[in-house]
XYZ file of C-alpha atoms in Angstrom:
169
model
C 0.309 0.097 -0.114
C 1.344 3.719 -0.993
C 1.352 6.224 1.419
C 0.152 9.852 2.087
C 2.962 11.988 0.149
C 4.623 8.762 -2.291
C 4.138 9.513 -5.678
C 3.125 7.461 -8.450
C 2.315 6.559 -12.177
C -1.864 5.729 -12.143
C -2.407 4.910 -15.592
C -3.747 7.387 -18.134
C -3.477 10.268 -15.033
C 0.332 10.075 -15.143
C 2.154 11.237 -12.483
C 0.560 11.801 -9.207
C 0.731 12.346 -5.636
C -1.025 10.921 -3.382
C -2.839 13.459 -0.815
C -5.127 11.317 1.612
C -5.951 7.956 2.073
C -9.316 7.301 3.543
C -13.049 6.283 2.948
C -14.795 9.030 0.462
C -17.218 11.511 1.670
C -19.419 11.329 -1.843
C -22.843 9.509 -2.013
C -21.087 7.367 -4.771
C -18.388 6.107 -3.268
C -18.255 2.559 -1.639
C -18.124 3.290 2.484
C -16.454 0.527 3.049
C -13.380 0.911 0.907
C -10.309 3.029 1.110
C -9.180 5.565 -1.548
C -6.501 7.434 -2.615
C -6.867 11.168 -3.312
C -4.278 11.652 -5.865
C -3.571 15.183 -7.164
C -2.056 14.859 -11.385
C 0.987 16.527 -11.002
C 0.893 18.000 -14.173
C -3.403 18.806 -13.523
C -3.442 20.281 -10.382
C -6.077 21.952 -10.799
C -7.534 17.972 -10.469
C -7.552 15.112 -8.267
C -8.628 11.928 -9.226
C -10.180 9.075 -6.420
C -8.619 5.485 -6.847
C -10.058 2.546 -4.405
C -6.801 1.185 -2.953
C -7.524 -2.269 -3.835
C -7.891 -1.448 -7.556
C -6.746 -4.201 -9.750
C -7.566 -2.341 -13.266
C -5.693 0.385 -13.338
C -1.985 0.339 -13.114
C -0.330 1.983 -10.012
C 3.099 1.964 -9.294
C 5.773 4.325 -7.832
C 7.595 6.843 -10.477
C 10.829 5.969 -11.712
C 13.946 6.888 -10.089
C 16.708 9.391 -11.364
C 19.119 6.957 -11.520
C 16.510 4.308 -13.456
C 15.557 7.178 -15.579
C 19.144 8.061 -16.461
C 19.476 4.315 -17.315
C 16.754 4.293 -19.394
C 17.994 7.266 -21.625
C 21.196 5.635 -22.215
C 19.335 2.078 -23.635
C 17.272 4.138 -25.749
C 19.204 2.979 -29.160
C 19.220 -0.618 -28.054
C 15.298 -0.797 -27.573
C 13.549 -2.081 -30.778
C 11.087 -0.766 -32.423
C 7.603 -2.710 -33.064
C 7.132 -3.491 -36.764
C 3.448 -4.403 -37.229
C 2.101 -3.722 -40.986
C -1.329 -4.286 -40.093
C -2.749 -0.957 -39.004
C -5.339 -2.070 -37.115
C -2.832 -4.731 -35.327
C -0.509 -2.029 -34.968
C -2.897 0.530 -33.155
C -4.054 -2.415 -31.031
C -0.217 -3.001 -30.071
C 0.250 0.855 -29.027
C -2.957 1.146 -27.312
C -2.206 -1.835 -24.907
C 1.730 -0.559 -24.573
C 0.421 2.644 -23.579
C -1.890 0.693 -21.361
C 0.980 -0.583 -19.496
C 2.233 2.775 -18.227
C 6.003 1.241 -19.046
C 8.397 3.165 -20.310
C 10.338 1.031 -22.461
C 7.022 0.015 -23.769
C 6.517 4.210 -24.282
C 9.767 3.956 -26.211
C 8.954 1.682 -28.259
C 6.449 3.045 -29.604
C 7.642 6.628 -30.167
C 10.863 5.269 -32.044
C 8.605 2.855 -34.232
C 6.524 5.965 -35.024
C 9.474 8.632 -35.404
C 10.965 5.795 -37.901
C 7.745 5.321 -40.039
C 7.509 8.874 -39.895
C 10.086 9.897 -41.161
C 9.866 6.853 -43.958
C 6.601 8.275 -45.142
C 8.198 11.778 -45.651
C 10.843 9.948 -47.604
C 8.578 8.447 -49.828
C 5.876 11.884 -49.987
C 3.161 10.814 -47.757
C 1.823 12.577 -44.918
C 1.857 10.832 -41.133
C -1.575 9.388 -40.110
C -3.410 11.101 -37.787
C -3.405 7.664 -35.784
C 0.714 7.638 -36.009
C 0.458 11.125 -34.451
C -2.118 10.735 -32.234
C -0.323 7.621 -30.527
C 3.314 9.166 -30.771
C 2.134 12.496 -28.758
C 0.362 10.494 -26.777
C 3.507 7.707 -25.724
C 5.995 11.112 -25.680
C 3.376 12.632 -23.125
C 3.383 9.919 -20.878
C 7.283 9.396 -21.237
C 8.339 12.885 -20.747
C 6.061 13.615 -17.869
C 7.866 10.389 -15.935
C 11.029 11.681 -17.082
C 10.861 14.922 -15.880
C 9.631 14.239 -12.410
C 12.709 11.626 -12.096
C 15.185 13.697 -13.245
C 13.818 16.953 -11.414
C 13.100 19.079 -14.870
C 10.379 20.620 -16.831
C 8.781 18.557 -19.341
C 9.767 20.482 -22.131
C 12.988 20.130 -21.901
C 13.053 16.187 -21.857
C 13.299 16.200 -25.241
C 16.374 17.951 -25.590
C 17.851 15.972 -22.585
C 17.305 13.309 -24.314
C 18.803 14.773 -27.246
C 21.960 15.794 -25.936
C 22.367 12.979 -24.375
C 22.082 10.681 -27.702
C 24.632 12.806 -29.004
C 26.764 12.391 -26.524
C 26.738 8.626 -26.654
C 27.287 9.052 -30.594
C 30.495 10.982 -29.962
């Protein structure tokens, strides 16, 4: 069980801080259950209420700074996901997003970045579906990395790019 002030990843809500644990004073809430009150770190105006015993939505601790740095170093060796069938690829991307796993998010980003480059080189536009999943994966990954590394979310892309340049040299 997590504690008040723990910072977690909670499904599609991303990085959240646990602000309370207890029964909810809402008519719809099960008065027999304990709930986490979560504040999304990047959307502080909202609150999320999650049953402590929830098994349906991924809830895990945010990666540490050290884990984030190791993950960024491993980006070049993380494989892409080449699925030719559009529908099967979309299903794979949805499943990967639901895992809230940073490595899975990197696979999506790398795959769609390479696919985008190939489409542009052959005179085609990027598909709306590809763009949607690229943005979602990037947003989730950058949120967690920004928090773990103690930086602004908008600076994560530059941080990764700079790190990749030093690895190549």
